[in-house]
Structures are given as structure tokens and as C-alpha cells.
Amino acid sequence: MIINWRDSETRHKGNIGDAVIVKSVYRESLDSEPLNQYPLGDKTYQSLTRIIGHEPDRAEATITKFNYPETDIKISPSIRKGDVYLLHDFHENPDGGMAALLLTIDALKRGSASSITVVAPFMPYERGDWKPSSRKSIPARLWPKLLETAGMTRMIRIDLHADQISGFYDCPIDALQTTGLFGDYIYDKIGGNIVIGTCDSGGDKRSDRMHRFLERRFNTAIPRAYIDKGRPQPGVSVIKGITGDVSGKDVVVIEDVADTCGTFANASQTYIERGGAKHVYGFETVGLFSHDKKKNESAEQKMQRTNDTSMWITDARYVPPQFFERNKGWLKGELSTAELFAQAIYRNQTGESVSDLFEI
């Protein structure tokens, strides 16, 4: 059954008990302007306000640095006996952001919060979910253990890098998905002349979910396509060809993270130049847009060389307006996950099913 959770907000009116929405804010000092832009936190609060018909309790976790610079956390106002939902932003530094998250959870626990749910649209280190060689760590397993030790009692995430990561948590985890969010947009704006493609085998499960969703929406069979890749040596991938017919079609690619964009840019041009695709549409949950140190090339430079390629991201991680303006040739827009997170918070507090938000 496909559930349109957008239609349900008018029936969600009432009390969410002792819920307190806490937003992490980085500042130079307690009375200075915020250093980080985190509009998703505000949008989630606004969506939750609309769902319940009044403003829920809120607090701020102010993150500052001592001179050294070690991190200091101050929670204001009191969250005593509250069911805390911590909307955490990792700012620009994943290591510092993870340290700030651990310290914030500890501060909330010592402030007598009844429960601490971390609402993390994006979590660093999830790609480190296996041991690729000897004497390597598995950070995707380590961080959940540290967060739980600090006092986290539940996690709300969106689009885990791999489904098995949920098994790294001993506490409950609500793993939301963007399938419906992206799928609705594809159905409304792109149309049915599509093929569901992948950049590599890592995106198969995400593509499978989107394929099932869109076949139900369009009520017709939708073809698939795959990029065949080989790895002659570690860290080097070679595209061998395409499995599936994409000639004259719009190829839709679903991924969780746009990092240096090399994989997506190469796959896109393969579909177009070798397969004869009309256009390639990429839908990425998180836009990191990092600099490729090995090739000394930015994600922007890679994407600007592509033809007939477009990308959409979500607001799971803040991307400044200047970046969109500078790359409007290929970066077409941002879809908001705020309503999904607000619904998940509401349902956790009222005991309603959260799985309705992402079951396909």
C-alpha cells in the first residue's frame, strides 16, 4: 500500500506530551550570531507545529569553543524530564561535529532528559561499514556504540548508506527513506519515458525501491539499466559497458551521497554517449560536493563537464544558495525532508506507526 503522508497532516492535531525539540547551534560565544546555517532544523519545527496545531517546547544546544580549542556545550532552557529530539548539524567538520554530538547527548542526559532521540538527516562515516583490509577500523559500527554510551536512546535517520547499518545500533532506529519524496517528484515532473539506472552495484537496493514505487505510480512496467564496472586495482574503476537499453530514454539514478560526483558524472556520460540516453536525472539525498584530492578536481568541475545531466538533492545537509546559483546548469533544486522528520517525531511521541512513512 502506498501511503501519502502529506495528506495526513490535518488529522494530526493534539498533544505530543513532554517532547522538547533541541537544535544544535554553533557560535563563537554564547551571545554571538550562529556560525552554521541549518534551515532543516527550523523547517522541521515549523512542520511539527503545523501537524499538532501549536508550537512544541524547544531548546538550543549552543556549541562553542574554548581557547584551546575544546568544545563546550550549553543547553538552554531546562529540558528536565523531557523527551528530547536533538536536531543535530555537523556543520563543516565531521570529526568536530561528531564530538559535539557526543558532548551534547551527555549534557542532555546530565540535564535529566527522560529520553534522547538523535534526529540526524546526515551521519558521517556510514560509508565505512566494512573492513576493507587488515588493521582498518569500521567507523560505521564504532560511532553508534559511542552515541549509545553517551546516552542516546533512539536514532532517526534518512537513507542509510547500507541497510545493515541499522544492525550496528542496539537502540531503536527509524530509518526513513526518500523513495516517496523523490518518486513523487519524478512522477509529477519527469514523466514515464524513463529507465531506472544505477552508477554501480552499490545503488541496487535504492534503485529497486524506486523501481517498485514508480511502477505502482505509473501502473506500467519500467525498464532497468546497470553500469558494468571492473576494478583492475584498488581505488581504480573502469566502466565496461551498459546492461539494458536506454536509447532515447530519460535515465533516473538514485544515490544517497554526492561526494566528489565522479561516479555519477562518469555513469551519466556513459548512459548518454554509449547508450544513447536522452537525459540523465540524478537524485541524491546528501550533497557533499567535495574536492577530489587524488585528481585535484572539485565536484563542480566534474559536473560542469557533463552534458544532458541534471541533479536534485535534499536539505539533509545545508548547501548555500551561492552554490546553487553557480551550478544552476546541472543542480536543479532541493527537496525538503522536513515533513518526513516532523511526522517521525510526532509518531514516536504518539505511538503511531513510523513505518507507514516509508513502506513501499
mmCIF file of C-alpha atoms in Angstrom:
data_model
loop_
_atom_site.group_PDB
_atom_site.id
_atom_site.type_symbol
_atom_site.label_atom_id
_atom_site.label_comp_id
_atom_site.label_asym_id
_atom_site.label_seq_id
_atom_site.Cartn_x
_atom_site.Cartn_y
_atom_site.Cartn_z
ATOM 1 C CA MET A 1 0.000 0.000 0.000
ATOM 2 C CA ILE A 2 1.289 3.453 -0.923
ATOM 3 C CA ILE A 3 0.531 5.980 1.806
ATOM 4 C CA ASN A 4 0.595 9.672 1.019
ATOM 5 C CA TRP A 5 1.742 11.022 4.370
ATOM 6 C CA ARG A 6 1.303 14.587 3.126
ATOM 7 C CA ASP A 7 -2.473 14.109 3.210
ATOM 8 C CA SER A 8 -2.406 13.074 6.865
ATOM 9 C CA GLU A 9 -1.207 16.299 8.476
ATOM 10 C CA THR A 10 -4.698 17.736 9.010
ATOM 11 C CA ARG A 11 -5.762 14.802 11.172
ATOM 12 C CA HIS A 12 -2.684 15.059 13.396
ATOM 13 C CA LYS A 13 -3.780 17.589 15.965
ATOM 14 C CA GLY A 14 -3.065 17.430 19.654
ATOM 15 C CA ASN A 15 -0.565 16.877 22.382
ATOM 16 C CA ILE A 16 2.866 15.319 21.956
ATOM 17 C CA GLY A 17 3.401 15.084 25.690
ATOM 18 C CA ASP A 18 6.812 16.004 27.033
ATOM 19 C CA ALA A 19 8.560 16.354 23.666
ATOM 20 C CA VAL A 20 11.276 19.023 23.516
ATOM 21 C CA ILE A 21 12.854 19.933 20.167
ATOM 22 C CA VAL A 22 16.527 20.793 20.633
ATOM 23 C CA LYS A 23 18.509 22.333 17.773
ATOM 24 C CA SER A 24 22.315 22.392 17.765
ATOM 25 C CA VAL A 25 23.779 25.835 17.059
ATOM 26 C CA TYR A 26 27.482 26.642 16.647
ATOM 27 C CA ARG A 27 28.575 30.060 17.963
ATOM 28 C CA GLU A 28 31.814 31.903 18.680
ATOM 29 C CA SER A 29 30.360 32.821 22.082
ATOM 30 C CA LEU A 30 27.038 32.374 23.871
ATOM 31 C CA ASP A 31 25.732 35.761 22.701
ATOM 32 C CA SER A 32 27.179 35.819 19.170
ATOM 33 C CA GLU A 33 25.416 35.079 15.880
ATOM 34 C CA PRO A 34 25.218 31.419 14.755
ATOM 35 C CA LEU A 35 28.140 30.154 12.679
ATOM 36 C CA ASN A 36 26.134 27.403 10.999
ATOM 37 C CA GLN A 37 23.144 27.585 8.696
ATOM 38 C CA TYR A 38 20.711 24.760 9.492
ATOM 39 C CA PRO A 39 17.356 25.619 7.911
ATOM 40 C CA LEU A 40 16.180 21.993 8.063
ATOM 41 C CA GLY A 41 16.009 22.245 11.857
ATOM 42 C CA ASP A 42 13.717 25.274 11.657
ATOM 43 C CA LYS A 43 11.607 23.775 8.861
ATOM 44 C CA THR A 44 11.126 20.550 10.832
ATOM 45 C CA TYR A 45 9.969 22.555 13.858
ATOM 46 C CA GLN A 46 7.538 24.526 11.678
ATOM 47 C CA SER A 47 6.166 21.318 10.123
ATOM 48 C CA LEU A 48 5.693 19.761 13.565
ATOM 49 C CA THR A 49 3.898 22.928 14.720
ATOM 50 C CA ARG A 50 1.521 22.634 11.767
ATOM 51 C CA ILE A 51 0.876 18.951 12.461
ATOM 52 C CA ILE A 52 -0.042 19.356 16.149
ATOM 53 C CA GLY A 53 -1.675 22.774 15.886
ATOM 54 C CA HIS A 54 0.611 24.580 18.331
ATOM 55 C CA GLU A 55 4.309 25.183 18.952
ATOM 56 C CA PRO A 56 6.070 22.345 20.782
ATOM 57 C CA ASP A 57 8.625 23.066 23.501
ATOM 58 C CA ARG A 58 12.051 23.903 22.153
ATOM 59 C CA ALA A 59 15.577 24.473 23.415
ATOM 60 C CA GLU A 60 19.002 25.206 21.990
ATOM 61 C CA ALA A 61 22.256 23.293 22.331
ATOM 62 C CA THR A 62 24.853 26.016 21.956
ATOM 63 C CA ILE A 63 28.219 24.704 20.782
ATOM 64 C CA THR A 64 31.217 26.966 21.424
ATOM 65 C CA LYS A 65 34.987 26.542 21.624
ATOM 66 C CA PHE A 66 37.405 27.300 24.419
ATOM 67 C CA ASN A 67 40.686 28.984 23.554
ATOM 68 C CA TYR A 68 42.492 25.633 23.239
ATOM 69 C CA PRO A 69 40.004 24.879 21.312
ATOM 70 C CA GLU A 70 37.982 22.222 23.124
ATOM 71 C CA THR A 71 34.222 22.075 22.664
ATOM 72 C CA ASP A 72 31.767 23.423 25.223
ATOM 73 C CA ILE A 73 28.018 22.694 25.264
ATOM 74 C CA LYS A 74 25.276 24.681 26.957
ATOM 75 C CA ILE A 75 21.606 23.568 26.899
ATOM 76 C CA SER A 76 19.017 26.301 27.428
ATOM 77 C CA PRO A 77 16.340 26.370 28.766
ATOM 78 C CA SER A 78 15.789 23.326 31.005
ATOM 79 C CA ILE A 79 14.922 20.001 29.367
ATOM 80 C CA ARG A 80 14.379 18.131 32.667
ATOM 81 C CA LYS A 81 12.052 15.106 32.269
ATOM 82 C CA GLY A 82 11.543 15.950 28.604
ATOM 83 C CA ASP A 83 11.550 13.542 25.664
ATOM 84 C CA VAL A 84 14.311 15.284 23.717
ATOM 85 C CA TYR A 85 14.570 15.242 19.928
ATOM 86 C CA LEU A 86 18.004 16.577 19.044
ATOM 87 C CA LEU A 87 18.229 18.069 15.540
ATOM 88 C CA HIS A 88 21.979 17.983 15.055
ATOM 89 C CA ASP A 89 24.020 19.689 12.363
ATOM 90 C CA PHE A 90 27.586 18.542 11.700
ATOM 91 C CA HIS A 91 28.476 21.968 10.299
ATOM 92 C CA GLU A 92 31.578 21.750 8.069
ATOM 93 C CA ASN A 93 33.685 19.351 10.135
ATOM 94 C CA PRO A 94 32.540 15.730 10.519
ATOM 95 C CA ASP A 95 35.063 14.969 13.279
ATOM 96 C CA GLY A 96 34.247 18.100 15.279
ATOM 97 C CA GLY A 97 30.544 17.574 14.603
ATOM 98 C CA MET A 98 30.650 14.034 15.969
ATOM 99 C CA ALA A 99 32.500 15.198 19.087
ATOM 100 C CA ALA A 100 29.915 17.951 19.554
ATOM 101 C CA LEU A 101 27.114 15.401 19.171
ATOM 102 C CA LEU A 102 28.595 13.136 21.851
ATOM 103 C CA LEU A 103 29.042 16.041 24.265
ATOM 104 C CA THR A 104 25.530 17.352 23.563
ATOM 105 C CA ILE A 105 23.977 13.947 24.293
ATOM 106 C CA ASP A 106 25.974 13.754 27.530
ATOM 107 C CA ALA A 107 24.836 17.270 28.506
ATOM 108 C CA LEU A 108 21.204 16.345 27.807
ATOM 109 C CA LYS A 109 21.497 13.180 29.882
ATOM 110 C CA ARG A 110 23.077 15.099 32.771
ATOM 111 C CA GLY A 111 20.282 17.656 32.384
ATOM 112 C CA SER A 112 17.820 14.861 33.299
ATOM 113 C CA ALA A 113 16.208 14.318 29.909
ATOM 114 C CA SER A 114 13.868 11.316 30.053
ATOM 115 C CA SER A 115 14.882 10.146 26.576
ATOM 116 C CA ILE A 116 17.234 11.399 23.868
ATOM 117 C CA THR A 117 16.377 10.812 20.203
ATOM 118 C CA VAL A 118 19.013 11.993 17.762
ATOM 119 C CA VAL A 119 17.470 13.261 14.524
ATOM 120 C CA ALA A 120 20.385 13.122 12.106
ATOM 121 C CA PRO A 121 19.484 13.634 8.439
ATOM 122 C CA PHE A 122 23.142 13.029 7.608
ATOM 123 C CA MET A 123 25.658 10.918 9.526
ATOM 124 C CA PRO A 124 29.364 10.953 8.643
ATOM 125 C CA TYR A 125 31.337 7.720 8.435
ATOM 126 C CA GLU A 126 28.458 5.485 7.282
ATOM 127 C CA ARG A 127 30.415 4.518 4.186
ATOM 128 C CA GLY A 128 32.944 2.862 6.500
ATOM 129 C CA ASP A 129 30.623 -0.088 7.135
ATOM 130 C CA TRP A 130 33.093 -2.910 6.481
ATOM 131 C CA LYS A 131 36.750 -3.780 6.928
ATOM 132 C CA PRO A 132 38.400 -3.426 3.502
ATOM 133 C CA SER A 133 41.846 -4.598 4.641
ATOM 134 C CA SER A 134 43.853 -5.547 7.698
ATOM 135 C CA ARG A 135 44.312 -3.050 10.522
ATOM 136 C CA LYS A 136 41.369 -0.878 9.441
ATOM 137 C CA SER A 137 38.560 0.385 11.655
ATOM 138 C CA ILE A 138 34.811 0.083 10.999
ATOM 139 C CA PRO A 139 33.633 3.589 11.942
ATOM 140 C CA ALA A 140 30.014 2.993 10.927
ATOM 141 C CA ARG A 141 29.860 0.476 13.789
ATOM 142 C CA LEU A 142 32.022 2.404 16.261
ATOM 143 C CA TRP A 143 30.064 5.684 16.264
ATOM 144 C CA PRO A 144 26.668 4.165 17.161
ATOM 145 C CA LYS A 145 28.260 2.464 20.168
ATOM 146 C CA LEU A 146 29.781 5.745 21.329
ATOM 147 C CA LEU A 147 26.490 7.622 20.876
ATOM 148 C CA GLU A 148 24.593 4.974 22.847
ATOM 149 C CA THR A 149 27.216 5.028 25.598
ATOM 150 C CA ALA A 150 26.814 8.805 25.816
ATOM 151 C CA GLY A 151 23.062 8.387 26.364
ATOM 152 C CA MET A 152 21.250 8.255 23.013
ATOM 153 C CA THR A 153 18.072 6.171 23.319
ATOM 154 C CA ARG A 154 16.815 6.330 19.699
ATOM 155 C CA MET A 155 18.025 7.434 16.283
ATOM 156 C CA ILE A 156 16.005 8.868 13.387
ATOM 157 C CA ARG A 157 17.922 8.754 10.088
ATOM 158 C CA ILE A 158 17.134 9.015 6.424
ATOM 159 C CA ASP A 159 18.583 6.840 3.652
ATOM 160 C CA LEU A 160 21.180 4.754 5.443
ATOM 161 C CA HIS A 161 24.189 4.139 3.227
ATOM 162 C CA ALA A 162 23.526 0.406 3.614
ATOM 163 C CA ASP A 163 20.557 -1.310 5.243
ATOM 164 C CA GLN A 164 22.778 -3.424 7.512
ATOM 165 C CA ILE A 165 23.944 -0.283 9.341
ATOM 166 C CA SER A 166 20.722 -0.440 11.353
ATOM 167 C CA GLY A 167 22.193 -3.580 12.929
ATOM 168 C CA PHE A 168 25.084 -1.553 14.321
ATOM 169 C CA TYR A 169 22.652 0.141 16.723
ATOM 170 C CA ASP A 170 21.409 -1.542 19.897
ATOM 171 C CA CYS A 171 18.853 1.228 20.445
ATOM 172 C CA PRO A 172 15.797 1.548 18.160
ATOM 173 C CA ILE A 173 16.445 3.291 14.841
ATOM 174 C CA ASP A 174 13.852 4.714 12.463
ATOM 175 C CA ALA A 175 15.458 4.542 9.023
ATOM 176 C CA LEU A 176 13.354 6.851 6.869
ATOM 177 C CA GLN A 177 13.627 6.838 3.082
ATOM 178 C CA THR A 178 13.400 9.422 0.319
ATOM 179 C CA THR A 179 11.779 6.985 -2.120
ATOM 180 C CA GLY A 180 8.359 8.619 -1.861
ATOM 181 C CA LEU A 181 9.786 12.148 -1.849
ATOM 182 C CA PHE A 182 11.887 11.615 -4.977
ATOM 183 C CA GLY A 183 9.330 9.294 -6.574
ATOM 184 C CA ASP A 184 6.518 11.844 -6.350
ATOM 185 C CA TYR A 185 8.726 14.453 -7.993
ATOM 186 C CA ILE A 186 9.755 12.084 -10.791
ATOM 187 C CA TYR A 187 6.120 11.144 -11.391
ATOM 188 C CA ASP A 188 4.932 14.760 -11.463
ATOM 189 C CA LYS A 189 7.815 16.458 -13.296
ATOM 190 C CA ILE A 190 9.771 13.979 -15.418
ATOM 191 C CA GLY A 191 7.126 11.605 -16.756
ATOM 192 C CA GLY A 192 7.073 7.988 -17.830
ATOM 193 C CA ASN A 193 9.691 7.784 -20.596
ATOM 194 C CA ILE A 194 12.234 6.602 -18.043
ATOM 195 C CA VAL A 195 14.680 3.860 -17.228
ATOM 196 C CA ILE A 196 15.806 3.263 -13.632
ATOM 197 C CA GLY A 197 19.599 3.158 -13.770
ATOM 198 C CA THR A 198 22.464 2.727 -11.336
ATOM 199 C CA CYS A 199 26.012 4.032 -11.188
ATOM 200 C CA ASP A 200 27.274 0.755 -9.755
ATOM 201 C CA SER A 201 26.090 -2.245 -7.767
ATOM 202 C CA GLY A 202 26.070 -0.215 -4.530
ATOM 203 C CA GLY A 203 22.873 1.544 -5.549
ATOM 204 C CA ASP A 204 20.880 -1.572 -6.415
ATOM 205 C CA LYS A 205 18.624 -1.604 -3.342
ATOM 206 C CA ARG A 206 17.771 2.080 -3.589
ATOM 207 C CA SER A 207 17.023 1.608 -7.275
ATOM 208 C CA ASP A 208 14.897 -1.460 -6.503
ATOM 209 C CA ARG A 209 12.730 0.531 -4.096
ATOM 210 C CA MET A 210 12.308 3.383 -6.581
ATOM 211 C CA HIS A 211 11.524 0.916 -9.353
ATOM 212 C CA ARG A 212 8.715 -0.679 -7.341
ATOM 213 C CA PHE A 213 7.366 2.727 -6.308
ATOM 214 C CA LEU A 214 7.268 4.162 -9.820
ATOM 215 C CA GLU A 215 5.796 1.034 -11.391
ATOM 216 C CA ARG A 216 2.884 1.408 -8.991
ATOM 217 C CA ARG A 217 2.543 5.140 -9.626
ATOM 218 C CA PHE A 218 2.680 4.826 -13.423
ATOM 219 C CA ASN A 219 0.850 1.497 -13.362
ATOM 220 C CA THR A 220 3.154 0.111 -16.031
ATOM 221 C CA ALA A 221 6.413 -1.784 -16.349
ATOM 222 C CA ILE A 222 9.542 0.381 -16.192
ATOM 223 C CA PRO A 223 12.833 -0.929 -17.635
ATOM 224 C CA ARG A 224 16.126 -1.128 -15.726
ATOM 225 C CA ALA A 225 19.732 -0.454 -16.689
ATOM 226 C CA TYR A 226 23.071 -1.079 -14.995
ATOM 227 C CA ILE A 227 26.612 0.162 -15.421
ATOM 228 C CA ASP A 228 29.082 -2.711 -15.698
ATOM 229 C CA LYS A 229 32.282 -1.805 -13.869
ATOM 230 C CA GLY A 230 35.573 -3.525 -13.231
ATOM 231 C CA ARG A 231 38.343 -2.717 -10.745
ATOM 232 C CA PRO A 232 41.760 -3.606 -12.165
ATOM 233 C CA GLN A 233 43.389 -2.357 -8.950
ATOM 234 C CA PRO A 234 42.246 -0.898 -5.618
ATOM 235 C CA GLY A 235 40.766 2.579 -5.957
ATOM 236 C CA VAL A 236 40.551 2.347 -9.747
ATOM 237 C CA SER A 237 37.286 1.572 -11.530
ATOM 238 C CA VAL A 238 36.753 1.050 -15.245
ATOM 239 C CA ILE A 239 33.350 1.189 -16.937
ATOM 240 C CA LYS A 240 32.949 -1.801 -19.243
ATOM 241 C CA GLY A 241 29.518 -1.057 -20.638
ATOM 242 C CA ILE A 242 25.788 -0.922 -20.011
ATOM 243 C CA THR A 243 23.320 -3.719 -19.316
ATOM 244 C CA GLY A 244 19.873 -2.657 -20.527
ATOM 245 C CA ASP A 245 18.508 -0.418 -23.275
ATOM 246 C CA VAL A 246 18.496 3.330 -22.543
ATOM 247 C CA SER A 247 18.363 4.650 -26.115
ATOM 248 C CA GLY A 248 16.051 7.673 -26.341
ATOM 249 C CA LYS A 249 15.098 7.339 -22.676
ATOM 250 C CA ASP A 250 15.455 9.502 -19.583
ATOM 251 C CA VAL A 251 17.646 7.637 -17.090
ATOM 252 C CA VAL A 252 16.874 8.129 -13.392
ATOM 253 C CA VAL A 253 19.689 7.402 -10.928
ATOM 254 C CA ILE A 254 19.088 7.259 -7.156
ATOM 255 C CA GLU A 255 22.011 7.635 -4.746
ATOM 256 C CA ASP A 256 22.468 8.527 -1.084
ATOM 257 C CA VAL A 257 25.537 10.790 -1.236
ATOM 258 C CA ALA A 258 27.003 13.094 -3.883
ATOM 259 C CA ASP A 259 30.588 13.410 -2.685
ATOM 260 C CA THR A 260 33.148 14.178 -5.416
ATOM 261 C CA CYS A 261 30.499 13.292 -8.045
ATOM 262 C CA GLY A 262 32.996 11.303 -10.112
ATOM 263 C CA THR A 263 30.974 8.091 -10.126
ATOM 264 C CA PHE A 264 27.750 9.836 -11.093
ATOM 265 C CA ALA A 265 29.365 12.057 -13.747
ATOM 266 C CA ASN A 266 31.085 9.070 -15.399
ATOM 267 C CA ALA A 267 27.934 6.956 -15.307
ATOM 268 C CA SER A 268 25.856 9.798 -16.724
ATOM 269 C CA GLN A 269 28.116 10.292 -19.715
ATOM 270 C CA THR A 270 28.269 6.539 -20.282
ATOM 271 C CA TYR A 271 24.481 6.340 -20.467
ATOM 272 C CA ILE A 272 24.390 9.285 -22.887
ATOM 273 C CA GLU A 273 27.446 8.658 -25.082
ATOM 274 C CA ARG A 274 27.452 4.865 -25.210
ATOM 275 C CA GLY A 275 23.796 4.099 -24.561
ATOM 276 C CA GLY A 276 22.132 6.959 -26.429
ATOM 277 C CA ALA A 277 20.110 8.141 -23.418
ATOM 278 C CA LYS A 278 18.193 11.384 -23.865
ATOM 279 C CA HIS A 279 18.914 12.784 -20.392
ATOM 280 C CA VAL A 280 20.184 11.573 -17.016
ATOM 281 C CA TYR A 281 18.463 12.704 -13.811
ATOM 282 C CA GLY A 282 20.303 12.158 -10.532
ATOM 283 C CA PHE A 283 18.547 12.236 -7.152
ATOM 284 C CA GLU A 284 20.934 12.425 -4.192
ATOM 285 C CA THR A 285 19.896 12.547 -0.540
ATOM 286 C CA VAL A 286 23.003 14.424 0.625
ATOM 287 C CA GLY A 287 25.096 16.873 -1.355
ATOM 288 C CA LEU A 288 28.652 16.991 -0.001
ATOM 289 C CA PHE A 289 30.283 18.211 -3.229
ATOM 290 C CA SER A 290 33.829 17.589 -2.000
ATOM 291 C CA HIS A 291 37.152 18.235 -3.677
ATOM 292 C CA ASP A 292 38.742 15.122 -5.189
ATOM 293 C CA LYS A 293 42.247 15.181 -3.697
ATOM 294 C CA LYS A 294 43.601 12.418 -5.934
ATOM 295 C CA LYS A 295 42.578 14.185 -9.137
ATOM 296 C CA ASN A 296 42.821 17.707 -7.702
ATOM 297 C CA GLU A 297 39.376 18.433 -9.087
ATOM 298 C CA SER A 298 36.187 19.700 -7.481
ATOM 299 C CA ALA A 299 32.770 18.106 -7.735
ATOM 300 C CA GLU A 300 31.624 21.258 -9.526
ATOM 301 C CA GLN A 301 34.262 20.858 -12.223
ATOM 302 C CA LYS A 302 33.299 17.236 -12.835
ATOM 303 C CA MET A 303 29.612 18.008 -13.125
ATOM 304 C CA GLN A 304 30.130 21.082 -15.302
ATOM 305 C CA ARG A 305 31.736 18.845 -17.950
ATOM 306 C CA THR A 306 28.646 16.641 -18.201
ATOM 307 C CA ASN A 307 26.012 17.046 -20.896
ATOM 308 C CA ASP A 308 22.249 16.489 -20.624
ATOM 309 C CA THR A 309 22.585 15.778 -16.920
ATOM 310 C CA SER A 310 20.593 17.202 -14.005
ATOM 311 C CA MET A 311 20.734 16.630 -10.250
ATOM 312 C CA TRP A 312 18.393 17.187 -7.333
ATOM 313 C CA ILE A 313 19.361 16.914 -3.678
ATOM 314 C CA THR A 314 17.520 17.208 -0.356
ATOM 315 C CA ASP A 315 18.036 19.608 2.516
ATOM 316 C CA ALA A 316 19.514 16.823 4.695
ATOM 317 C CA ARG A 317 22.749 18.828 4.612
ATOM 318 C CA TYR A 318 22.943 22.567 4.114
ATOM 319 C CA VAL A 319 24.172 23.732 0.710
ATOM 320 C CA PRO A 320 24.449 27.527 0.373
ATOM 321 C CA PRO A 321 22.358 29.413 -2.217
ATOM 322 C CA GLN A 322 25.543 30.638 -3.932
ATOM 323 C CA PHE A 323 26.437 27.049 -4.808
ATOM 324 C CA PHE A 324 23.044 26.503 -6.440
ATOM 325 C CA GLU A 325 23.349 29.760 -8.371
ATOM 326 C CA ARG A 326 26.870 28.937 -9.544
ATOM 327 C CA ASN A 327 25.836 25.462 -10.718
ATOM 328 C CA LYS A 328 22.278 26.014 -11.938
ATOM 329 C CA GLY A 329 23.167 24.385 -15.234
ATOM 330 C CA TRP A 330 23.145 20.941 -13.627
ATOM 331 C CA LEU A 331 22.000 21.372 -9.982
ATOM 332 C CA LYS A 332 18.288 21.949 -10.425
ATOM 333 C CA GLY A 333 16.831 22.078 -6.949
ATOM 334 C CA GLU A 334 16.421 20.922 -3.371
ATOM 335 C CA LEU A 335 13.551 18.830 -1.995
ATOM 336 C CA SER A 336 12.722 19.187 1.694
ATOM 337 C CA THR A 337 12.737 16.280 4.154
ATOM 338 C CA ALA A 338 11.298 18.420 6.977
ATOM 339 C CA GLU A 339 7.799 16.956 6.771
ATOM 340 C CA LEU A 340 9.181 13.404 6.970
ATOM 341 C CA PHE A 341 11.181 14.171 10.104
ATOM 342 C CA ALA A 342 8.301 16.071 11.703
ATOM 343 C CA GLN A 343 5.981 13.127 11.053
ATOM 344 C CA ALA A 344 8.534 10.705 12.524
ATOM 345 C CA ILE A 345 8.852 12.823 15.684
ATOM 346 C CA TYR A 346 5.081 13.095 16.034
ATOM 347 C CA ARG A 347 4.507 9.374 15.578
ATOM 348 C CA ASN A 348 7.245 8.434 18.016
ATOM 349 C CA GLN A 349 5.565 10.574 20.657
ATOM 350 C CA THR A 350 2.032 9.327 20.000
ATOM 351 C CA GLY A 351 2.852 5.659 19.402
ATOM 352 C CA GLU A 352 1.683 5.621 15.781
ATOM 353 C CA SER A 353 3.462 3.549 13.157
ATOM 354 C CA VAL A 354 6.558 5.173 11.700
ATOM 355 C CA SER A 355 6.971 2.522 9.025
ATOM 356 C CA ASP A 356 3.953 3.972 7.210
ATOM 357 C CA LEU A 357 6.221 6.841 6.189
ATOM 358 C CA PHE A 358 8.470 4.693 4.039
ATOM 359 C CA GLU A 359 6.781 1.378 3.259
ATOM 360 C CA ILE A 360 6.557 0.860 -0.493
#
